CSV table of C-alpha atoms and ligand atoms in Angstrom, one decimal:
chain,number,residue,atom,x,y,z
M,29,MET,CA,128.1,-49.9,-8.5
M,30,LEU,CA,129.1,-50.4,-4.9
M,31,GLU,CA,127.0,-52.0,-2.2
M,32,ILE,CA,128.3,-52.2,1.4
M,33,LEU,CA,127.5,-54.9,3.9
M,34,ILE,CA,128.1,-54.1,7.5
M,35,LEU,CA,128.2,-57.1,9.8
M,36,ALA,CA,126.8,-56.2,13.2
M,37,ALA,CA,125.1,-59.3,14.6
M,38,GLY,CA,127.6,-60.1,17.4
M,39,LYS,CA,126.5,-59.9,21.0
M,40,GLY,CA,129.7,-58.5,22.4
M,41,THR,CA,129.6,-60.5,25.6
M,42,ARG,CA,132.8,-58.9,26.8
M,43,MET,CA,131.2,-55.4,26.9
M,44,ARG,CA,129.1,-56.7,29.8
M,45,SER,CA,126.2,-54.6,28.8
M,46,ASP,CA,122.5,-55.0,27.7
M,47,LEU,CA,123.2,-52.6,24.8
M,48,PRO,CA,124.2,-54.3,21.5
M,49,LYS,CA,127.9,-53.8,21.1
M,50,VAL,CA,127.7,-51.7,17.9
M,51,LEU,CA,125.5,-49.2,19.7
M,52,HIS,CA,128.1,-48.3,22.3
M,53,LYS,CA,129.4,-44.8,21.6
M,54,LEU,CA,132.7,-43.6,20.3
M,55,ALA,CA,133.0,-39.8,20.2
M,56,GLY,CA,129.3,-39.5,21.1
M,57,LYS,CA,128.1,-41.7,18.2
M,58,PRO,CA,127.3,-45.4,18.0
M,59,LEU,CA,130.2,-47.5,16.7
M,60,LEU,CA,127.9,-48.6,13.8
M,61,GLY,CA,127.2,-44.9,13.0
M,62,HIS,CA,130.9,-44.4,12.3
M,63,VAL,CA,130.9,-47.3,9.8
M,64,VAL,CA,127.7,-46.0,8.2
M,65,ASP,CA,129.3,-42.6,7.8
M,66,THR,CA,132.3,-44.3,6.1
M,67,ALA,CA,129.9,-46.2,3.8
M,68,ARG,CA,128.2,-42.9,2.9
M,69,ALA,CA,131.5,-41.2,2.2
M,70,LEU,CA,132.4,-44.1,-0.2
M,71,GLY,CA,129.3,-43.4,-2.2
M,72,ALA,CA,127.6,-46.8,-1.8
M,73,THR,CA,124.3,-47.2,-3.7
M,74,GLN,CA,123.0,-49.4,-0.9
M,75,THR,CA,124.3,-50.1,2.7
M,76,CYS,CA,123.0,-53.2,4.3
M,77,VAL,CA,123.4,-53.9,8.0
M,78,VAL,CA,123.2,-57.4,9.3
M,79,TYR,CA,122.0,-57.3,12.9
M,80,GLY,CA,121.1,-59.9,15.5
M,81,PHE,CA,121.5,-59.4,19.2
M,82,GLY,CA,119.3,-56.9,20.9
M,83,GLY,CA,116.1,-57.3,18.9
M,84,ASP,CA,115.1,-54.1,17.1
M,85,ALA,CA,117.5,-51.9,19.1
M,86,VAL,CA,120.0,-51.6,16.2
M,87,PRO,CA,117.4,-50.7,13.4
M,88,GLN,CA,115.7,-48.3,15.8
M,89,ALA,CA,118.9,-46.6,16.8
M,90,LEU,CA,119.7,-45.9,13.1
M,91,ALA,CA,116.1,-45.4,11.9
M,92,GLY,CA,116.9,-42.0,10.3
M,93,GLU,CA,119.6,-43.5,8.0
M,94,PRO,CA,119.0,-44.8,4.5
M,95,LEU,CA,120.0,-48.4,5.4
M,96,THR,CA,118.7,-51.9,4.6
M,97,PHE,CA,118.5,-54.0,7.8
M,98,VAL,CA,118.7,-57.8,7.6
M,99,LEU,CA,118.2,-60.0,10.7
M,100,GLN,CA,120.6,-62.8,11.3
M,101,ALA,CA,118.6,-64.6,14.0
M,102,GLU,CA,121.4,-67.1,14.8
M,103,GLN,CA,125.0,-66.2,14.5
M,104,GLN,CA,126.5,-69.1,12.6
M,105,GLY,CA,129.6,-67.3,11.4
M,106,THR,CA,130.7,-64.4,9.1
M,107,GLY,CA,129.9,-66.4,5.9
M,108,HIS,CA,126.4,-67.1,7.2
M,109,ALA,CA,126.0,-63.4,8.1
M,110,VAL,CA,126.9,-62.4,4.5
M,111,GLN,CA,124.5,-65.0,3.2
M,112,GLN,CA,121.6,-63.5,5.0
M,113,ALA,CA,122.1,-60.2,3.1
M,114,LEU,CA,122.8,-61.6,-0.4
M,115,PRO,CA,119.2,-61.7,-1.5
M,116,ARG,CA,119.2,-57.9,-1.1
M,117,LEU,CA,122.3,-57.3,-3.2
M,118,SER,CA,122.5,-56.8,-6.9
M,119,ASP,CA,124.6,-59.2,-9.1
M,120,ASP,CA,126.0,-56.2,-11.1
M,121,SER,CA,127.6,-54.6,-8.1
M,122,VAL,CA,130.7,-55.1,-6.0
M,123,THR,CA,130.2,-55.8,-2.3
M,124,LEU,CA,132.5,-54.3,0.3
M,125,VAL,CA,132.2,-56.1,3.7
M,126,LEU,CA,132.8,-53.9,6.8
M,127,TYR,CA,132.2,-54.5,10.5
M,128,GLY,CA,130.0,-52.6,12.9
M,129,ASP,CA,132.5,-52.9,15.7
M,130,VAL,CA,135.5,-51.6,13.6
M,131,PRO,CA,134.7,-47.9,13.6
M,132,LEU,CA,137.9,-46.1,12.5
M,133,THR,CA,138.7,-47.4,9.0
M,134,GLN,CA,139.5,-44.5,6.7
M,135,VAL,CA,137.9,-44.1,3.3
M,136,THR,CA,141.3,-43.9,1.6
M,137,THR,CA,142.2,-47.3,3.0
M,138,LEU,CA,139.0,-48.9,1.5
M,139,GLN,CA,139.1,-47.3,-1.9
M,140,PRO,CA,141.9,-49.5,-3.3
M,141,LEU,CA,139.9,-52.6,-2.3
M,142,ILE,CA,136.8,-51.4,-4.2
M,143,ALA,CA,139.0,-50.6,-7.2
M,144,ALA,CA,140.4,-54.1,-7.1
M,145,ALA,CA,136.9,-55.7,-7.1
M,146,LEU,CA,135.7,-53.4,-9.9
M,147,ALA,CA,138.7,-54.6,-11.9
M,148,GLY,CA,137.6,-58.3,-11.4
M,149,ARG,CA,140.0,-59.1,-8.5
M,150,LEU,CA,139.2,-59.7,-4.9
M,151,GLY,CA,140.4,-56.9,-2.6
M,152,LEU,CA,141.5,-58.0,0.8
M,153,LEU,CA,142.7,-55.8,3.7
M,154,THR,CA,145.5,-57.5,5.7
M,155,VAL,CA,147.8,-56.3,8.4
M,156,ASN,CA,151.0,-57.6,10.0
M,157,LEU,CA,150.6,-58.3,13.7
M,158,ASN,CA,153.0,-59.6,16.3
M,159,PRO,CA,151.7,-61.6,18.0
M,160,PRO,CA,149.0,-62.6,15.4
M,161,ASP,CA,147.1,-64.8,17.9
M,162,GLY,CA,143.4,-65.2,17.4
M,163,TYR,CA,143.3,-63.8,13.9
M,164,GLY,CA,142.8,-65.6,10.5
M,165,ARG,CA,146.3,-66.1,8.9
M,166,ILE,CA,147.0,-65.2,5.2
M,167,VAL,CA,148.5,-68.2,3.6
M,168,ARG,CA,150.7,-67.3,0.5
M,169,GLU,CA,152.6,-69.4,-2.0
M,170,GLN,CA,155.2,-67.6,-4.2
M,171,GLY,CA,153.9,-64.4,-2.8
M,172,GLN,CA,150.3,-65.1,-4.0
M,173,VAL,CA,147.5,-65.4,-1.5
M,174,LYS,CA,146.0,-68.9,-1.6
M,175,ARG,CA,143.7,-69.1,1.3
M,176,ILE,CA,143.0,-67.9,4.9
M,177,VAL,CA,143.2,-70.3,7.8
M,178,GLU,CA,141.5,-69.4,11.1
M,179,HIS,CA,143.6,-69.5,14.2
M,180,LYS,CA,141.7,-72.3,15.7
M,181,ASP,CA,142.1,-74.4,12.5
M,182,ALA,CA,145.7,-73.5,11.9
M,183,THR,CA,148.8,-75.8,12.1
M,184,PRO,CA,151.7,-74.6,14.3
M,185,ALA,CA,153.5,-73.5,11.1
M,186,GLU,CA,150.5,-71.5,9.9
M,187,ARG,CA,150.2,-69.9,13.3
M,188,SER,CA,153.6,-68.4,12.9
M,189,ILE,CA,152.4,-66.3,9.9
M,190,GLN,CA,152.1,-62.7,11.0
M,191,GLU,CA,150.1,-61.4,8.1
M,192,VAL,CA,146.5,-61.6,9.3
M,193,ASN,CA,143.0,-61.0,7.9
M,194,THR,CA,141.2,-57.9,9.0
M,195,GLY,CA,138.0,-59.3,7.8
M,196,ILE,CA,137.4,-56.4,5.4
M,197,LEU,CA,137.2,-57.4,1.7
M,198,ALA,CA,135.6,-56.4,-1.6
M,199,ALA,CA,134.4,-58.8,-4.3
M,200,ASN,CA,132.2,-59.0,-7.3
M,201,THR,CA,128.7,-59.7,-5.9
M,202,ARG,CA,127.8,-62.4,-8.5
M,203,GLN,CA,130.9,-64.4,-7.6
M,204,LEU,CA,130.5,-63.8,-3.9
M,205,ARG,CA,127.0,-65.3,-4.2
M,206,GLN,CA,128.3,-68.4,-5.8
M,207,TRP,CA,131.1,-68.9,-3.3
M,208,ILE,CA,129.0,-68.2,-0.2
M,209,GLY,CA,126.5,-70.8,-1.5
M,210,ARG,CA,129.3,-73.4,-1.3
M,211,LEU,CA,130.5,-72.7,2.3
M,212,LYS,CA,130.6,-75.6,4.7
M,213,ASN,CA,130.9,-75.5,8.5
M,214,ASP,CA,133.2,-78.5,9.0
M,215,ASN,CA,135.8,-76.5,11.0
M,216,ALA,CA,137.0,-76.1,14.5
M,217,GLN,CA,134.2,-73.6,15.4
M,218,GLY,CA,131.4,-75.3,13.4
M,219,GLU,CA,130.8,-71.9,11.7
M,220,TYR,CA,130.4,-70.7,8.1
M,221,TYR,CA,133.6,-68.8,7.6
M,222,LEU,CA,133.5,-65.9,5.1
M,223,THR,CA,137.3,-66.4,4.9
M,224,ASP,CA,136.8,-69.7,3.1
M,225,ILE,CA,135.8,-67.8,-0.1
M,226,ILE,CA,139.5,-66.8,-0.6
M,227,ALA,CA,140.5,-70.3,-1.6
M,228,MET,CA,137.4,-70.5,-3.8
M,229,ALA,CA,138.3,-67.3,-5.5
M,230,VAL,CA,141.8,-68.5,-6.2
M,231,GLU,CA,140.4,-71.8,-7.6
M,232,ALA,CA,138.2,-69.7,-9.9
M,233,GLY,CA,141.2,-67.9,-11.1
M,234,VAL,CA,140.4,-64.6,-9.4
M,235,MET,CA,143.5,-62.8,-8.2
M,236,ILE,CA,143.6,-61.8,-4.5
M,237,GLU,CA,144.9,-58.2,-4.2
M,238,THR,CA,145.9,-57.3,-0.7
M,239,HIS,CA,146.3,-53.9,0.8
M,240,HIS,CA,147.4,-52.6,4.2
M,241,PRO,CA,145.6,-49.9,6.1
M,242,ALA,CA,147.5,-46.6,6.4
M,243,HIS,CA,147.5,-46.9,10.2
M,244,ALA,CA,147.2,-50.1,12.3
M,245,TRP,CA,144.4,-48.6,14.4
M,246,GLU,CA,142.1,-48.4,11.4
M,247,VAL,CA,141.4,-52.1,11.7
M,248,LEU,CA,141.1,-52.3,15.5
M,249,GLY,CA,137.8,-53.7,16.7
M,250,VAL,CA,135.9,-53.1,19.9
M,251,ASN,CA,135.3,-56.2,22.1
M,252,SER,CA,135.5,-54.7,25.6
M,253,LYS,CA,135.1,-51.3,27.4
M,254,ALA,CA,138.9,-51.2,27.6
M,255,GLN,CA,139.2,-51.4,23.8
M,256,LEU,CA,136.4,-48.9,23.4
M,257,ALA,CA,138.3,-46.4,25.6
M,258,GLU,CA,141.5,-47.1,23.7
M,259,LEU,CA,139.8,-46.3,20.3
M,260,GLU,CA,138.2,-43.2,21.8
M,261,ARG,CA,141.7,-41.9,22.7
M,262,ILE,CA,143.0,-42.8,19.2
M,263,HIS,CA,140.1,-41.0,17.5
M,264,GLN,CA,140.5,-37.9,19.8
M,265,HIS,CA,144.2,-37.8,19.1
M,266,GLU,CA,143.5,-37.8,15.4
M,267,VAL,CA,140.9,-35.0,15.7
M,268,ALA,CA,143.3,-32.9,17.8
M,269,GLN,CA,146.1,-33.4,15.3
M,270,GLY,CA,143.8,-32.2,12.5
M,271,LEU,CA,142.9,-29.1,14.5
M,272,LEU,CA,146.6,-28.3,15.2
M,273,GLU,CA,147.4,-28.7,11.5
M,274,ALA,CA,144.6,-26.3,10.7
M,275,GLY,CA,146.2,-23.7,13.0
M,276,VAL,CA,144.1,-24.1,16.1
M,277,THR,CA,146.0,-23.6,19.4
M,278,LEU,CA,145.3,-26.4,21.8
M,279,LEU,CA,146.9,-25.9,25.2
M,280,ASP,CA,147.0,-29.7,25.5
M,281,PRO,CA,145.9,-31.8,22.5
M,282,ALA,CA,145.5,-34.8,24.9
M,283,ARG,CA,142.8,-32.9,26.9
M,284,LEU,CA,140.2,-32.1,24.3
M,285,ASP,CA,137.1,-34.1,23.3
M,286,VAL,CA,135.2,-33.6,20.1
M,287,ARG,CA,132.0,-35.6,19.9
M,288,GLY,CA,130.7,-34.4,16.6
M,289,THR,CA,132.2,-31.7,14.3
M,290,LEU,CA,134.2,-28.7,15.4
M,291,ARG,CA,134.9,-26.0,12.8
M,292,CYS,CA,137.4,-23.3,13.7
M,293,GLY,CA,138.4,-20.0,12.1
M,294,ARG,CA,141.9,-18.5,12.3
M,295,ASP,CA,143.7,-18.0,15.6
M,296,VAL,CA,141.3,-19.9,17.7
M,297,ALA,CA,142.7,-21.0,21.1
M,298,ILE,CA,141.2,-23.8,23.3
M,299,ASP,CA,142.4,-24.4,26.8
M,300,VAL,CA,142.4,-27.8,28.5
M,301,ASN,CA,139.5,-30.1,29.2
M,302,CYS,CA,136.9,-28.7,26.8
M,303,VAL,CA,134.2,-30.9,25.3
M,304,PHE,CA,132.6,-30.0,22.0
M,305,GLU,CA,129.4,-31.9,21.1
M,306,GLY,CA,127.2,-32.0,18.0
M,307,SER,CA,128.0,-29.2,15.6
M,308,VAL,CA,130.2,-26.5,16.9
M,309,SER,CA,131.7,-23.6,15.0
M,310,LEU,CA,134.2,-21.1,16.4
M,311,GLY,CA,134.9,-17.9,14.5
M,312,ASP,CA,138.2,-16.2,14.0
M,313,GLY,CA,140.1,-15.3,17.2
M,314,VAL,CA,137.6,-17.1,19.5
M,315,GLN,CA,139.2,-18.1,22.9
M,316,VAL,CA,137.7,-20.9,25.0
M,317,GLY,CA,138.9,-21.2,28.6
M,318,ALA,CA,139.5,-24.4,30.5
M,319,ASN,CA,136.7,-26.9,31.3
M,320,CYS,CA,134.0,-25.5,29.0
M,321,VAL,CA,131.3,-27.6,27.3
M,322,LEU,CA,129.8,-26.4,24.0
M,323,ARG,CA,127.0,-28.3,22.4
M,324,ASN,CA,125.5,-27.3,19.0
M,325,VAL,CA,126.8,-23.8,19.2
M,326,THR,CA,127.9,-21.1,16.8
M,327,VAL,CA,130.4,-18.5,18.2
M,328,ALA,CA,131.2,-15.5,16.1
M,329,ALA,CA,134.7,-13.9,15.8
M,330,GLY,CA,136.5,-12.4,18.7
M,331,THR,CA,134.4,-13.8,21.5
M,332,LYS,CA,136.1,-14.9,24.7
M,333,ILE,CA,134.5,-17.7,26.7
M,334,ASP,CA,136.0,-18.0,30.1
M,335,ALA,CA,136.5,-21.2,32.2
M,336,PHE,CA,133.7,-23.5,33.3
M,337,THR,CA,131.1,-22.3,30.9
M,338,LEU,CA,128.3,-24.5,29.4
M,339,ILE,CA,126.6,-23.4,26.2
M,340,ASP,CA,123.9,-25.6,24.7
M,341,ASP,CA,122.0,-25.0,21.4
M,342,ALA,CA,122.8,-21.3,21.2
M,343,VAL,CA,124.1,-18.7,18.8
M,344,VAL,CA,126.8,-16.4,20.3
M,345,GLY,CA,127.7,-13.3,18.3
M,346,GLU,CA,130.9,-11.3,17.8
M,347,ALA,CA,133.1,-9.9,20.6
M,348,ASN,CA,131.2,-11.3,23.5
M,349,LYS,CA,132.6,-12.0,26.9
M,350,ILE,CA,131.1,-15.0,28.5
M,351,GLY,CA,132.0,-16.7,31.8
M,352,PRO,CA,133.6,-17.9,33.9
M,353,PHE,CA,130.8,-20.1,35.2
M,354,SER,CA,128.1,-19.1,32.8
M,355,ARG,CA,125.3,-21.4,31.5
M,356,ILE,CA,123.6,-20.6,28.2
M,357,ARG,CA,120.7,-22.8,27.5
M,358,PRO,CA,118.8,-23.8,24.3
M,359,GLY,CA,117.1,-21.1,22.2
M,360,SER,CA,119.4,-18.3,23.2
M,361,THR,CA,120.9,-15.8,20.8
M,362,LEU,CA,123.5,-13.3,21.9
M,363,ALA,CA,124.2,-10.4,19.5
M,364,ARG,CA,127.4,-8.3,19.5
M,365,ASP,CA,129.5,-7.3,22.5
M,366,VAL,CA,127.3,-9.0,25.0
M,367,HIS,CA,128.7,-9.8,28.5
M,368,VAL,CA,127.5,-12.7,30.5
M,369,GLY,CA,129.3,-13.3,33.8
M,370,ASN,CA,129.6,-15.8,36.6
M,371,PHE,CA,126.6,-17.8,37.8
M,372,VAL,CA,124.4,-16.3,35.1
M,373,GLU,CA,121.8,-18.6,33.4
M,374,ILE,CA,120.2,-17.6,30.2
M,375,LYS,CA,117.5,-19.7,28.6
M,376,ASN,CA,115.5,-19.1,25.4
M,377,SER,CA,116.3,-15.4,25.3
M,378,GLN,CA,117.5,-12.9,22.7
M,379,ILE,CA,120.1,-10.5,24.0
M,380,ASP,CA,120.9,-7.5,21.8
M,381,ASP,CA,124.2,-5.6,21.2
M,382,GLY,CA,126.1,-4.3,24.2
M,383,SER,CA,123.9,-5.7,26.9
M,384,LYS,CA,125.5,-6.9,30.1
M,385,ILE,CA,124.4,-9.5,32.6
M,386,ASN,CA,127.5,-9.9,34.7
M,387,HIS,CA,126.6,-11.6,38.0
M,388,LEU,CA,124.3,-14.2,39.6
M,389,SER,CA,121.2,-13.8,37.4
M,390,TYR,CA,118.5,-15.9,35.7
M,391,VAL,CA,117.2,-14.6,32.3
M,392,GLY,CA,114.6,-16.8,30.8
M,393,ASP,CA,112.1,-16.3,27.9
M,394,THR,CA,113.3,-12.8,27.6
M,395,THR,CA,113.7,-10.3,24.7
M,396,MET,CA,116.4,-7.8,25.7
M,397,GLY,CA,117.3,-4.7,23.7
M,398,LYS,CA,120.6,-3.0,23.3
M,399,ASN,CA,122.9,-1.6,26.0
M,400,VAL,CA,120.9,-3.0,28.9
M,401,ASN,CA,122.6,-3.4,32.2
M,402,ILE,CA,121.3,-6.1,34.5
M,403,GLY,CA,122.3,-5.8,38.1
M,404,ALA,CA,123.5,-8.7,40.2
M,405,GLY,CA,120.9,-11.2,41.4
M,406,THR,CA,118.2,-10.3,38.8
M,407,ILE,CA,115.6,-12.9,38.1
M,408,THR,CA,113.0,-13.1,35.4
M,409,CYS,CA,110.1,-15.0,37.0
M,410,ASN,CA,109.0,-16.6,33.8
M,411,TYR,CA,107.0,-19.5,35.2
M,412,ASP,CA,103.8,-19.1,37.1
M,413,GLY,CA,103.6,-22.8,38.1
M,414,ALA,CA,101.6,-23.7,35.0
M,415,ASN,CA,102.8,-21.6,32.0
M,416,LYS,CA,105.9,-19.7,30.8
M,417,HIS,CA,105.6,-16.0,30.1
M,418,ARG,CA,108.0,-13.6,28.3
M,419,THR,CA,109.8,-10.6,29.7
M,420,VAL,CA,110.6,-7.7,27.4
M,421,ILE,CA,113.4,-5.3,28.4
M,422,GLU,CA,113.9,-2.5,25.9
M,423,ASP,CA,117.1,-0.6,24.9
M,424,ASP,CA,119.1,1.3,27.5
M,425,VAL,CA,117.3,-0.1,30.5
M,426,PHE,CA,119.2,-0.2,33.8
M,427,VAL,CA,118.0,-2.9,36.2
M,428,GLY,CA,119.1,-2.5,39.8
M,429,SER,CA,120.5,-5.5,41.8
M,430,ASP,CA,118.2,-8.2,43.3
M,431,THR,CA,115.3,-7.4,41.1
M,432,GLN,CA,112.5,-9.8,40.1
M,433,LEU,CA,110.6,-9.3,36.9
M,434,VAL,CA,107.3,-11.2,37.1
M,435,ALA,CA,106.4,-12.1,33.5
M,436,PRO,CA,104.6,-11.2,31.4
M,437,VAL,CA,106.1,-7.8,31.9
M,438,THR,CA,107.7,-5.1,29.8
M,439,VAL,CA,110.3,-2.6,30.8
M,440,GLY,CA,110.2,0.5,28.5
M,441,LYS,CA,113.2,2.0,26.7
M,442,GLY,CA,115.6,3.9,29.0
M,443,ALA,CA,113.7,2.9,32.2
M,444,THR,CA,115.5,2.4,35.5
M,445,LEU,CA,114.4,-0.2,38.0
M,446,GLY,CA,115.6,0.5,41.6
M,447,ALA,CA,117.5,-2.3,43.4
M,448,GLY,CA,115.3,-4.8,45.1
M,449,THR,CA,112.2,-4.2,43.0
M,450,THR,CA,109.6,-6.8,42.4
M,451,LEU,CA,108.1,-5.7,39.1
M,452,THR,CA,104.6,-7.1,38.5
M,453,ARG,CA,103.3,-4.4,36.1
M,454,ASP,CA,105.0,-2.8,33.0
M,455,ALA,CA,107.6,-0.1,33.8
M,456,PRO,CA,107.2,3.0,31.6
M,457,PRO,CA,110.1,4.2,29.5
M,458,GLY,CA,112.6,6.7,30.8
M,459,GLU,CA,111.3,6.7,34.4
M,460,LEU,CA,112.6,5.3,37.7
M,461,THR,CA,110.3,2.5,38.9
M,462,LEU,CA,110.8,0.8,42.2
M,463,SER,CA,108.8,-1.3,44.6
M,464,ARG,CA,110.3,-1.3,48.0
M,465,ALA,CA,109.2,-0.9,51.7
M,466,LYS,CA,110.2,2.5,53.0
M,467,GLN,CA,113.5,2.4,55.0
M,468,THR,CA,112.9,2.9,58.7
M,469,THR,CA,115.3,3.2,61.6
M,470,PHE,CA,114.2,2.1,65.1
M,471,SER,CA,116.4,4.2,67.3
M,472,GLY,CA,117.4,2.6,70.6
M,473,TRP,CA,116.4,-0.9,69.3
M,474,GLN,CA,118.3,-3.8,71.2
M,475,ARG,CA,119.2,-7.2,69.8
M,476,PRO,CA,117.8,-10.0,71.8
M,477,VAL,CA,120.1,-11.6,74.4
M,478,LYS,CA,120.7,-15.3,74.9
M,479,THR,CA,118.8,-16.7,77.9
M,480,PRO,CA,121.3,-18.4,80.3
M,481,LYS,CA,120.9,-22.2,80.7
M,482,PRO,CA,119.4,-23.3,84.0
T,15,LIG,C1,137.1,-62.9,11.9
T,15,LIG,C2,137.7,-63.6,10.7
T,15,LIG,C3,139.3,-63.6,11.0
T,15,LIG,C4,139.8,-62.2,11.2
T,15,LIG,C5,139.0,-61.5,12.3
T,15,LIG,C6,139.4,-60.1,12.4
T,15,LIG,C7,136.1,-65.2,9.9
T,15,LIG,C8,135.7,-66.6,9.9
T,15,LIG,N1,137.2,-64.9,10.6
T,15,LIG,O1,137.3,-63.7,13.0
T,15,LIG,O2,139.9,-64.2,9.8
T,15,LIG,O3,141.2,-62.3,11.5
T,15,LIG,O4,137.6,-61.6,12.1
T,15,LIG,O5,138.8,-59.5,13.5
T,15,LIG,O6,135.5,-64.4,9.3
T,15,LIG,N2,129.5,-61.5,12.9
T,15,LIG,C9,128.1,-61.6,12.6
T,15,LIG,N3,127.5,-62.7,12.5
T,15,LIG,C10,128.1,-63.9,12.8
T,15,LIG,C11,129.5,-63.9,13.2
T,15,LIG,C12,130.1,-62.7,13.2
T,15,LIG,O7,127.5,-60.5,12.4
T,15,LIG,O8,127.4,-65.0,12.7
T,15,LIG,C13,130.1,-60.3,13.0
T,15,LIG,C14,130.5,-60.0,14.5
T,15,LIG,O9,129.6,-59.1,15.1
T,15,LIG,C15,131.8,-59.2,14.3
T,15,LIG,C16,132.4,-59.8,13.0
T,15,LIG,O10,131.3,-60.3,12.3
T,15,LIG,O11,131.6,-57.8,14.2
T,15,LIG,C17,133.6,-60.7,13.2
T,15,LIG,O12,133.1,-61.8,13.9
T,15,LIG,P1,134.0,-62.6,15.0
T,15,LIG,O13,133.2,-63.7,15.5
T,15,LIG,O14,134.6,-61.6,15.9
T,15,LIG,O15,135.1,-63.1,14.0
T,15,LIG,P2,136.5,-63.6,14.4
T,15,LIG,O16,136.4,-65.0,15.0
T,15,LIG,O17,137.2,-62.6,15.2
T,16,LIG,CA1,136.7,-60.5,16.2
């Protein structure tokens, strides 16, 4: 049985922020959320978060997750933090200690530590650093780990050791409880050091089994905005490499941001500076132009999205042509072979096969049939100042340019609306409807002339 403890009580002074450090976002998700995801992937029976700074902000931010929250009111060290959570942990389990500000540790790096603890040893993640300044040093004798000495307590000889403690360890919970109970704070920082349990384990005859992470960045923590930005780039680089390996064409892997999950079919191509948020899925052959933002969107095969397009909470069907400069807002569904052009905004609308809205239009709260052509500058007037109303445009309708459809209103199948029409009543199917002042020519009319200044 595995239980995971995530230490997240630190204030993060160097972030210079009112937000608790672990709630700052990496790839659109709180740092702590990444660690919680890792805990879930490891299959922990319980994940316990020790929080402190920021009051209830941390439990509130992760309220939807199956977590146990433990308050560490005063931060008296990492050993003290673990102690706060121990009453919640079961003796028959092994405990893995992770950190809410170390977001990129991979599951495969942690599994051997858990295996060590399950086999009665203490699993410790260490890394070689040059310079090792600031970190706890791993003191070995004849190759065996004997203890950890914190930088501030270390002798010059100990400070020259380059193998350092990442802080991540796994141990039998019953033993952990005994050791933590014996911690003292008679050290340079007056803190209860979790690291002091290593010497106790050795004394109890428990072997310390060390592992290194597969990549050094897996154990990097966030203490400042500069480090947060650095980890964001590392994470995005990894995501981009994964997409390239899966066969996605990225015009520049350094200019892609995925804040969530991006699933791609075969032969997907993504131009520079695109941002994908939430859950995005791109079907086979989808092309995304430069500078697009897609948030919680499904795009079916063969669709081409041109530059500077924003799509939010929408479903885009096969073989569409969207953009450049299109905005598709929540609740919209585009069927097959739909065209949406520049400066077109679509909101909460269903657009059926083969319909085209190519220029300068607003289509909101609309149900549109098949093979409709919407002229430039068409507006569905969906809002009367108090309520929203729907517009229904049936199959094969042709809407002339600069038309307003004042909802609720229905345009019947095959109807034509003349350019410049302001439609306030339903238009019958198959007929031409227009509302327009009669064109008049005033022959001999003169433009006014400018009065000369006195
Ligand atoms: C700790 C380790 C050190 C290791 C380093 C790796 C100890 C005594 N030292 O040092 O060996 O090389 O991490 O980064 O463990 N925290 C709490 N409550 C507390 C104190 C800390 O939740 O009372 C949390 C912090 O939020 C942070 C983590 O524990 O996420 C580490 O605390 P920090 O004070 O940064 O430990 P270090 O001195 O860096
Ligand atoms: Ca630290």
